[in-house]
CSV table of C-alpha atoms and ligand atoms in Angstrom, one decimal:
chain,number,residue,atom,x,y,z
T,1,UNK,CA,0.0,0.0,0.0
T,2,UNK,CA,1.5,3.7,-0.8
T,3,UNK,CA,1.2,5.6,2.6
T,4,UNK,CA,0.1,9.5,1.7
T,5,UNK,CA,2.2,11.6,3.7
T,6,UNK,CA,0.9,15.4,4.6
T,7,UNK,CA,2.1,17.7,6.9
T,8,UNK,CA,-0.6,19.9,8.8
T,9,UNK,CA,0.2,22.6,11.5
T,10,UNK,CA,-2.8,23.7,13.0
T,11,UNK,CA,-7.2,22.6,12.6
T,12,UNK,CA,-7.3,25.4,9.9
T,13,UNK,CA,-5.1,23.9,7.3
T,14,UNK,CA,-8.4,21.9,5.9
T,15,UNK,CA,-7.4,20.0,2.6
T,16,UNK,CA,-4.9,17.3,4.2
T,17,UNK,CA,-7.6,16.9,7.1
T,18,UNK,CA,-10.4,16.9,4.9
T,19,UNK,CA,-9.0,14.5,2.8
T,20,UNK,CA,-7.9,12.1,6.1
T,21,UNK,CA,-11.3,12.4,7.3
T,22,UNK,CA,-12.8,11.1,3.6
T,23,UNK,CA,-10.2,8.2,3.7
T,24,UNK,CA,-11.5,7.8,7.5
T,25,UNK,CA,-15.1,7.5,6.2
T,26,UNK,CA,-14.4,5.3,3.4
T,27,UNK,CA,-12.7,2.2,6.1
T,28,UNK,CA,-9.2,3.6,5.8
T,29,UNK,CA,-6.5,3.9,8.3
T,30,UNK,CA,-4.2,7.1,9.1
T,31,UNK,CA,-1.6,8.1,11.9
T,32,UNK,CA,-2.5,11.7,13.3
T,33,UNK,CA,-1.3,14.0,16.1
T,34,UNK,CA,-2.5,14.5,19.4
T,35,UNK,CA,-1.5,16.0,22.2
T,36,UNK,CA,-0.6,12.4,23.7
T,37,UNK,CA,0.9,10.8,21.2
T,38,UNK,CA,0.4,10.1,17.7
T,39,UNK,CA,-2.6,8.0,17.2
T,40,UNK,CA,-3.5,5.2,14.2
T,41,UNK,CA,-7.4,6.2,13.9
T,42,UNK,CA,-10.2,4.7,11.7
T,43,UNK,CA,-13.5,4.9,11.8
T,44,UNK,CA,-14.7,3.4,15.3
T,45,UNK,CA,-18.0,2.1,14.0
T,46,UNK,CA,-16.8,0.2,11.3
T,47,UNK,CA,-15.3,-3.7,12.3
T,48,UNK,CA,-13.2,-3.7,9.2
T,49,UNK,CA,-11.3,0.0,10.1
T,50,UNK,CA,-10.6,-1.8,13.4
T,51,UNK,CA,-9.2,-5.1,12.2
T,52,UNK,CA,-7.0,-2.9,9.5
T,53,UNK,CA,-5.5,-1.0,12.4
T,54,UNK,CA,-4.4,-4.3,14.2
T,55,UNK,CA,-3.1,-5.7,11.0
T,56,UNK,CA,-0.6,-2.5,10.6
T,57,UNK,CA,0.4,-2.3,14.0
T,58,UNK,CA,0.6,-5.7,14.0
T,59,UNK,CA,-1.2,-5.6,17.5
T,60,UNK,CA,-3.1,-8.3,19.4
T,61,UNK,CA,-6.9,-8.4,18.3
T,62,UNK,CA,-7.9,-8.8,22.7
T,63,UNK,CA,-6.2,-5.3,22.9
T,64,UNK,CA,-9.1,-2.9,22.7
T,65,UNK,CA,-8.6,0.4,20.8
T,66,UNK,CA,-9.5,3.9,22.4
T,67,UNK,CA,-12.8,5.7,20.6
T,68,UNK,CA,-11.9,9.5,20.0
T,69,UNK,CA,-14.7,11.9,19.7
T,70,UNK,CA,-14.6,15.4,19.3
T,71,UNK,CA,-18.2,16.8,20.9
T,72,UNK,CA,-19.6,16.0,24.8
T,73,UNK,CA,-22.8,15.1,23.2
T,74,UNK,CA,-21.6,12.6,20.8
T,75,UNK,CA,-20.4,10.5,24.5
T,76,UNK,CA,-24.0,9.0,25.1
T,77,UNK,CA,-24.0,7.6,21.7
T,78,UNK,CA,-21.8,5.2,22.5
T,79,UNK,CA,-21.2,4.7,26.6
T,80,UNK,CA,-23.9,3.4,28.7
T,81,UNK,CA,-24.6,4.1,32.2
T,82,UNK,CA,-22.3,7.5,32.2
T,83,UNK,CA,-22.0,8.4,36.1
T,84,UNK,CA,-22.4,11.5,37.9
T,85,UNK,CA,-18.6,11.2,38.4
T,86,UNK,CA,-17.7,10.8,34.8
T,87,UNK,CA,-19.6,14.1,33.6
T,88,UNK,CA,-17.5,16.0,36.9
T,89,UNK,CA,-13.9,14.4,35.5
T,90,UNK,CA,-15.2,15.5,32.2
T,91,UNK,CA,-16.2,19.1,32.5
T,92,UNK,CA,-12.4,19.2,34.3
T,93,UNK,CA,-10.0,17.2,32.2
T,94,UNK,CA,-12.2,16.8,28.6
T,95,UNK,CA,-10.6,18.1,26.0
T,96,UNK,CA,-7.7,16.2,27.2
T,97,UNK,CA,-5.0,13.4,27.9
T,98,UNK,CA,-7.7,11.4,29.7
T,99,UNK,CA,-9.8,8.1,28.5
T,100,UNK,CA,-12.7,6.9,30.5
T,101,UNK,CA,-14.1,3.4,30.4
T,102,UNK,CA,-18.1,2.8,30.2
T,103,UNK,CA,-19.9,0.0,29.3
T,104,UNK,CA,-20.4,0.2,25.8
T,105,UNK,CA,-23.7,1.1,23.6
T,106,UNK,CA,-24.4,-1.7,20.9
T,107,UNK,CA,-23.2,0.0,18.0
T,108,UNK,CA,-19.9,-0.1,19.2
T,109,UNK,CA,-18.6,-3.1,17.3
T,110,UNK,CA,-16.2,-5.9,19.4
T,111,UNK,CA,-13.8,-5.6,16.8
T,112,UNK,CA,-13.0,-2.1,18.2
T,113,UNK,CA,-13.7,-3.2,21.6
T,114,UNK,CA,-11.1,-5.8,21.5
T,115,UNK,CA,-14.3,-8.2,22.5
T,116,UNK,CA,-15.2,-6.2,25.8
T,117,UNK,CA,-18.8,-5.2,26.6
T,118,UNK,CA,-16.9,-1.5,27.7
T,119,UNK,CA,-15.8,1.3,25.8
T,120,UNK,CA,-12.8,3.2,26.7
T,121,UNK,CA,-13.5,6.9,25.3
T,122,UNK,CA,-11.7,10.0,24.9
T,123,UNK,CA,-11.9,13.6,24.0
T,124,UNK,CA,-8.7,15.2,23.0
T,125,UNK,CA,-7.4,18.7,23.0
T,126,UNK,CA,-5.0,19.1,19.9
T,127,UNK,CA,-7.0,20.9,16.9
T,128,UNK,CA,-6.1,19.0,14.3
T,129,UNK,CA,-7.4,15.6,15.7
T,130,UNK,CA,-10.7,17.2,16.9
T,131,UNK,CA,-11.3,18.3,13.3
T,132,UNK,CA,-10.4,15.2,11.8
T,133,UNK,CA,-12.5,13.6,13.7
T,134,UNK,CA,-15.4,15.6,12.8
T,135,UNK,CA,-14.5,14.9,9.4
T,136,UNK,CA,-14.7,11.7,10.1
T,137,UNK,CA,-18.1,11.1,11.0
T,138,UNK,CA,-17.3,11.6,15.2
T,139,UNK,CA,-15.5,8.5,16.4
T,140,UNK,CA,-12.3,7.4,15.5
T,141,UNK,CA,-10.9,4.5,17.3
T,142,UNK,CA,-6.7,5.1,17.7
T,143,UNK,CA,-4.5,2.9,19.4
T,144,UNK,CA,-1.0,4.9,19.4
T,145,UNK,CA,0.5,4.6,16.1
T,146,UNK,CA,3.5,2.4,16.1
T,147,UNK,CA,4.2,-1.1,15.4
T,148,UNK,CA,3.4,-3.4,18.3
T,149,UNK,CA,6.2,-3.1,21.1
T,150,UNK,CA,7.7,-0.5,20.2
T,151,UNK,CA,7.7,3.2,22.5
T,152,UNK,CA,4.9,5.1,20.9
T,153,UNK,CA,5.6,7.9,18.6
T,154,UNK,CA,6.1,11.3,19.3
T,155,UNK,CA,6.4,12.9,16.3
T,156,UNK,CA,4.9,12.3,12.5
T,157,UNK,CA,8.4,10.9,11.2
T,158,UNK,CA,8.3,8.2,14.1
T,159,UNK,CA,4.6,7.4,12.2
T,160,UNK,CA,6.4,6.7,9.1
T,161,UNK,CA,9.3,5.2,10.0
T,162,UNK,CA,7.0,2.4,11.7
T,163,UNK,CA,3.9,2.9,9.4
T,164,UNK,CA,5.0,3.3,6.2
T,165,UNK,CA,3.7,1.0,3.5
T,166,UNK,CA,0.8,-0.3,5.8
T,167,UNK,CA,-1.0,2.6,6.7
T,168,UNK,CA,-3.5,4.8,3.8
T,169,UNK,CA,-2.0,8.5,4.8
T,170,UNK,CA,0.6,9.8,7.9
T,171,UNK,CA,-0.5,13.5,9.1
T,172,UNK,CA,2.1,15.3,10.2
T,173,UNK,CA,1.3,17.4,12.9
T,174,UNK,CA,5.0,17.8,14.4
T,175,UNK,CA,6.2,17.3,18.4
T,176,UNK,CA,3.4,16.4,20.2
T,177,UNK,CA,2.9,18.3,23.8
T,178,UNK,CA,2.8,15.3,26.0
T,179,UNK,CA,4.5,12.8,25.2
T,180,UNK,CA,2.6,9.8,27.4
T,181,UNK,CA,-0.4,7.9,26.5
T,182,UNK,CA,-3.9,9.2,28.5
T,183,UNK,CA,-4.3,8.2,31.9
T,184,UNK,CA,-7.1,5.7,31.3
T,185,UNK,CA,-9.6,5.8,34.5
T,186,UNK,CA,-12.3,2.5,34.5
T,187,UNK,CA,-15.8,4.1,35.3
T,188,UNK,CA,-17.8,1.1,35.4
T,189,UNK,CA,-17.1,-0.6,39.0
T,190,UNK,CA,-18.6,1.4,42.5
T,191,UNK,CA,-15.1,3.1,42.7
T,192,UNK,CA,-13.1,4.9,39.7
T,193,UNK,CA,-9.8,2.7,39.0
T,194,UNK,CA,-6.4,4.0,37.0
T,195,UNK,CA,-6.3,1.0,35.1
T,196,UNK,CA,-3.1,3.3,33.1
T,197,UNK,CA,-0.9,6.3,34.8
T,198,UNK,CA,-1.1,9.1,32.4
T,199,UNK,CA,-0.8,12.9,32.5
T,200,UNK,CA,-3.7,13.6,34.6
T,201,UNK,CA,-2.2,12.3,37.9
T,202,UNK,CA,-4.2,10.7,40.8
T,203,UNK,CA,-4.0,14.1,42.2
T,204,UNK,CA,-5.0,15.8,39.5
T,205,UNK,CA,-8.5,12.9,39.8
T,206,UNK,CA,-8.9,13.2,43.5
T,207,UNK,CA,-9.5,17.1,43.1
T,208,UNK,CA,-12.5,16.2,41.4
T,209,UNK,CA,-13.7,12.4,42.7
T,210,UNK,CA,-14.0,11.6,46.5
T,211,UNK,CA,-12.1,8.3,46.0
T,212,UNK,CA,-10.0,7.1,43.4
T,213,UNK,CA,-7.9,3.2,42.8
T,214,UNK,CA,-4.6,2.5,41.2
T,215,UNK,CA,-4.7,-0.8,39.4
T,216,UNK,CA,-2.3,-2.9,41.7
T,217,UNK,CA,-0.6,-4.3,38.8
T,218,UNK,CA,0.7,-1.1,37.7
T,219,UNK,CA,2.8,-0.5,40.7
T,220,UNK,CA,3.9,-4.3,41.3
T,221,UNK,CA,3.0,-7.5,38.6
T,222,UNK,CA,4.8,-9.6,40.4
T,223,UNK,CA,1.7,-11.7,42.2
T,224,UNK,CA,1.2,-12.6,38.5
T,225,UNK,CA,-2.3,-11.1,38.5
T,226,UNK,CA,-3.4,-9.9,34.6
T,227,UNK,CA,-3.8,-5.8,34.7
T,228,UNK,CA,-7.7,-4.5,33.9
T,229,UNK,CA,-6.2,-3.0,30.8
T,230,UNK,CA,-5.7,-5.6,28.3
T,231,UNK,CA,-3.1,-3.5,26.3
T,232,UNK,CA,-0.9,-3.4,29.6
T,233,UNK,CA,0.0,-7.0,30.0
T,234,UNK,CA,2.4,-7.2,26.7
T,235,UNK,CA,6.0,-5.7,26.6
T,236,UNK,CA,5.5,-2.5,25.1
T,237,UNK,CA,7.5,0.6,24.0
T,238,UNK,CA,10.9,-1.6,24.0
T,239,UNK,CA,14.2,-0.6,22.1
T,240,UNK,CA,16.2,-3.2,20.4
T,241,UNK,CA,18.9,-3.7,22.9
T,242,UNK,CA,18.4,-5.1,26.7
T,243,UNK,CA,17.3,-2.5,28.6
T,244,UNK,CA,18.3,-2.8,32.5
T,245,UNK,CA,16.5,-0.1,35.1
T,246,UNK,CA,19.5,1.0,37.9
T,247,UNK,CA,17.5,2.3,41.3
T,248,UNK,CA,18.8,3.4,44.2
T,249,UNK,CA,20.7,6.6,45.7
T,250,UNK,CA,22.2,8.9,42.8
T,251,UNK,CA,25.8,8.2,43.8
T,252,UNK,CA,25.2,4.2,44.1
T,253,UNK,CA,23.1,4.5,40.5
T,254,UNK,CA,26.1,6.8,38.9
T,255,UNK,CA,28.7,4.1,40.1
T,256,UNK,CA,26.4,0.8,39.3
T,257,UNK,CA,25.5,2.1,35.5
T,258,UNK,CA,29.4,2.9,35.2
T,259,UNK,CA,30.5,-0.7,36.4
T,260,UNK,CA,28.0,-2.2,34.1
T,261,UNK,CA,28.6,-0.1,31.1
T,262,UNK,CA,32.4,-0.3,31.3
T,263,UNK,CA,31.5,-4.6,31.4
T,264,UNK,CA,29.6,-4.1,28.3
T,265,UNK,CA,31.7,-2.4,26.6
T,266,UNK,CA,34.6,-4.9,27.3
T,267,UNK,CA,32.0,-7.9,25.9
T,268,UNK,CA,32.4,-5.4,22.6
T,269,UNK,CA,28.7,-4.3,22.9
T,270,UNK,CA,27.5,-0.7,21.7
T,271,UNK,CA,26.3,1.0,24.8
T,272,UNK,CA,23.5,3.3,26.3
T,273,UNK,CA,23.0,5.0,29.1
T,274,UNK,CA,19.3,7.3,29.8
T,275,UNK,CA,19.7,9.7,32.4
T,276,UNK,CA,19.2,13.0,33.6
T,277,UNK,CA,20.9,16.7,33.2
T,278,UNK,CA,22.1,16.0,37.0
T,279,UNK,CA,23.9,13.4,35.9
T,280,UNK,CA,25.1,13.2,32.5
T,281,UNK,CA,28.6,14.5,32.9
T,282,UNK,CA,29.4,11.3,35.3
T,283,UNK,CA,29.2,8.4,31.9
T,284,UNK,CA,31.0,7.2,29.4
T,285,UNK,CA,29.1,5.4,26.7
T,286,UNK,CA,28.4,5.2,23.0
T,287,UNK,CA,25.4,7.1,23.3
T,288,UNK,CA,24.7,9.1,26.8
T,289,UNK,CA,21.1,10.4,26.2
T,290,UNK,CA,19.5,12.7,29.3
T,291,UNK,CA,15.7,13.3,29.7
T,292,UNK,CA,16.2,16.4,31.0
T,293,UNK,CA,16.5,17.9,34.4
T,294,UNK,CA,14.8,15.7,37.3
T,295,UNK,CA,13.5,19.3,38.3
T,296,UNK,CA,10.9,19.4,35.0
T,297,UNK,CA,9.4,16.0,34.8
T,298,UNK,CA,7.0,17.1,32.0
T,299,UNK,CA,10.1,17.3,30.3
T,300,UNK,CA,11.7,13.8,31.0
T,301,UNK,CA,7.7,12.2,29.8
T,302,UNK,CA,7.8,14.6,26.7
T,303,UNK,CA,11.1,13.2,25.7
T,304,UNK,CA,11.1,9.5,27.2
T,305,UNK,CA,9.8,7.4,23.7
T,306,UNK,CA,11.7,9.8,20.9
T,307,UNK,CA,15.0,8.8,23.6
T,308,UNK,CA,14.1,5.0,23.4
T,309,UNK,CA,13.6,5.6,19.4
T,310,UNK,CA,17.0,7.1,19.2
T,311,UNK,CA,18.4,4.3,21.0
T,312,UNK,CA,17.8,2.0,18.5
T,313,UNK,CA,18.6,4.6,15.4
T,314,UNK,CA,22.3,3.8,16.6
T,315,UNK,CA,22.0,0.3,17.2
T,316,UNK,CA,22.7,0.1,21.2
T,317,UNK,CA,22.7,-2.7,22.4
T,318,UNK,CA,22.8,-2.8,25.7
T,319,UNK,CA,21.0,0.3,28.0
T,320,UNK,CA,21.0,1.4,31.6
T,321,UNK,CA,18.6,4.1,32.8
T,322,UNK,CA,18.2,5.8,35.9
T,323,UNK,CA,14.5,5.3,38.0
T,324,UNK,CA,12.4,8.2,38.9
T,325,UNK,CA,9.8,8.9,42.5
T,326,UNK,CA,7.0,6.9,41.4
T,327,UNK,CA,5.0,10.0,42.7
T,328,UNK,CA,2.4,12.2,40.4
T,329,UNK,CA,3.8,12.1,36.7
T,330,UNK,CA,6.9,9.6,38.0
T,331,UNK,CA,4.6,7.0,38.7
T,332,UNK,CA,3.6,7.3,34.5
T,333,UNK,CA,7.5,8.0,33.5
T,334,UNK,CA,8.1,4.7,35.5
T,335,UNK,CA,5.3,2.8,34.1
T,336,UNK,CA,6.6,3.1,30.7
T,337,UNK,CA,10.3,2.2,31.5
T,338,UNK,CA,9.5,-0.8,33.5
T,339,UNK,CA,7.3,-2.2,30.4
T,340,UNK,CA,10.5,-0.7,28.0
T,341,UNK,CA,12.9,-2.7,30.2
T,342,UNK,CA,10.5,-5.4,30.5
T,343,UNK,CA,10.8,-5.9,34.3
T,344,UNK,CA,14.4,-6.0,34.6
T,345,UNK,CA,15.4,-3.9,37.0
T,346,UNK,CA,18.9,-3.6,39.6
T,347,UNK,CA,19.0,-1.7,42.8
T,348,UNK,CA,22.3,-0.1,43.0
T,349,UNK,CA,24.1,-0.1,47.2
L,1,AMP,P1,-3.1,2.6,23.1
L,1,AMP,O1,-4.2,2.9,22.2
L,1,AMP,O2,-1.9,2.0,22.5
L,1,AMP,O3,-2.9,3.7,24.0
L,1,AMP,O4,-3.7,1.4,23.9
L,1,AMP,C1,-5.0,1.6,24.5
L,1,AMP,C2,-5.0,1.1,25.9
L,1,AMP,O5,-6.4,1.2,26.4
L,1,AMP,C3,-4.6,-0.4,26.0
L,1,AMP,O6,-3.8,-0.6,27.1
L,1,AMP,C4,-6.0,-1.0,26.2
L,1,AMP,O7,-5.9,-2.3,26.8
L,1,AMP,C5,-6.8,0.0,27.0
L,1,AMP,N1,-8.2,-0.1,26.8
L,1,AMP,C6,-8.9,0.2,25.7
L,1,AMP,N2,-10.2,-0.1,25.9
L,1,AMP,C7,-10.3,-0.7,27.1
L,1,AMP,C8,-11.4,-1.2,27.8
L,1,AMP,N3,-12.7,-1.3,27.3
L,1,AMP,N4,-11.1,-1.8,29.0
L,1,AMP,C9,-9.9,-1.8,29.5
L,1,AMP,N5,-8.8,-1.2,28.9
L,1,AMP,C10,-9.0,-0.7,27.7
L,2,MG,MG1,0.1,1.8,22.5
């Protein structure tokens, strides 16, 4: 398949998202910007969009897909049962980096639900994804929009570099502003539970909800127990290379990552280390990358999965990273560099 490739800036630049929206309407697939991450949308109503967007990401069909809208109203076409709750987290977070689980109306087809009876639904902020989805017809199911693993993509060149050939059209919308994936908050059970750590902190949820539960799995898997969110249980956003997380006090980390790079090196492997502007000057590696300042953790989540990319644009192949507070936005940052490391993590003495 040739992949159209079209650069947009802003909701008023109409022909390329006009023309997305009619490829959206007529069961086509195309990456877009939002202010997450790039997202893989087609046309949430229709089974066949749905099982075109697996295909291309290559993802598991039990992984359900997020439905994008881009009005309040259209929510009750496809949720059921929307609680008093929901509306509140709505009116404070919607447009925005948050996704909200209902059960689902019957128009919603499986195939987009990944076989659940809920919907997980959300209304983003960026312009030119709430136009395209109006062009669309109003729901657009987007998983993020890279290949199956690999750490979601922040920009529209990551799109193509995963995407190309097996997608209808890549918008181009630039760096997104976030650089996570939405928190995603299950509204169906008595209490509201993160079933994914996002943006929108369980601070940010609690200013709005009385009570609010973190999915144990996404602090600790280790009991085995299967996370509520299907999409959470695979290895996800990984580079190439092995990928080891160092925790511990900042002198023990500097002086564990050193000892292990220097053994890496020796065994002839190319070498990585992520860290942070505090602590960049202490390593020698091929490729010393720093998230930023451990001051600005928007930052450090902006950059994390274009970091990871670059990784594997020079080949390392073997990466220590430092660990972050698991607190507010940490407890997010962390969640996506356990899955990247795929659980193997060191604690530095
Ligand atoms: P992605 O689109 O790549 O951000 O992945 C979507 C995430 O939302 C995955 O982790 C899914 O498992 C999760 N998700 C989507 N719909 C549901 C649902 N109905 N129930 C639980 N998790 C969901
Ligand atoms: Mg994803």
């Amino acid at each position: 398949m040739k992949t159209l490739y079209r650069e947009v800036n802003q909701a008023w630049d109409s022909a390329a998202i006009e023309e997305a929206g009619r490829i959206l309407k007529k069961g086509g697939i195309v990456a877009f910007p939002t202010e997450t991450v790039y997202g893989l949308g087609g046309d949430a109503l229709n089974p066949d969009s749905a099982k075109k967007i697996y295909a291309a990401k290559g993802r598991p069909s039990d992984n359900p897909l997020i439905v994008h809208i881009c009005r309040m109203e259209d929510l009750s076409e496809i949720a059921e049962e929307i609680p008093a709750g929901a509306l509140a987290l709505a009116e404070a977070f919607w447009p925005g980096p948050l996704t909200m689980i209902f059960h689902k109306k019957k128009r919603v087809p499986l195939e987009t639900t990944g076989g659940l009876s809920t919907v997980a639904v959300r209304f983003p902020s960026h312009p030119v994804a709430q136009a395209l989805i109006g062009e669309a017809g109003g729901f657009v199911a987007a998983p993020s929009a890279n290949l199956s693993g690999k750490p979601s993509p922040t920009n529209g060149k990551h799109c193509l570099h995963d995407l190309n050939g097996r997608v209808d059209m890549v918008l181009d919308g630039g760096e997104v502003g976030i650089g996570l994936e939405s928190t995603i908050v299950d509204m169906t059970g008595p209490v509201p539970e993160i079933l994914r750590p996002g943006f929108v902190t369980k601070e940010d949820l609690l200013t709005v909800l009385k009570e609010v539960r973190i999915d144990g799995t996404i602090i600790s898997d280790k009991d085995g127990t299967a996370p509520k969110a299907p999409g959470m249980k695979y290895r996800h956003y990984a580079p190439a290379g092995t990928m080891i997380l160092v925790e511990g006090e900042q002198e023990a980390v500097v002086k564990k990552i050193r000892e292990m790079i220097a053994a890496a090196g020796k065994e002839g492997k190319k070498t990585g280390v992520l860290c942070t502007d505090e602590t960049k000057e202490c390593y020698q590696a091929d490729l010393v990358l720093s998230a930023g300042s451990r001051k600005n953790e928007e930052e450090i989540a902006r950059r994390l999965f274009s970091l990871l990319r670059t990784f594997d644009e020079e080949n390392t192949e073997f990466i220590c990273a430092e660990t972050f507070s698991e607190e507010r936005l940490g407890l997010a940052i962390m969640n996506r560099l356990k899955k990247a490391a795929g659980g193997n993590t060191v604690r530095a003495t």
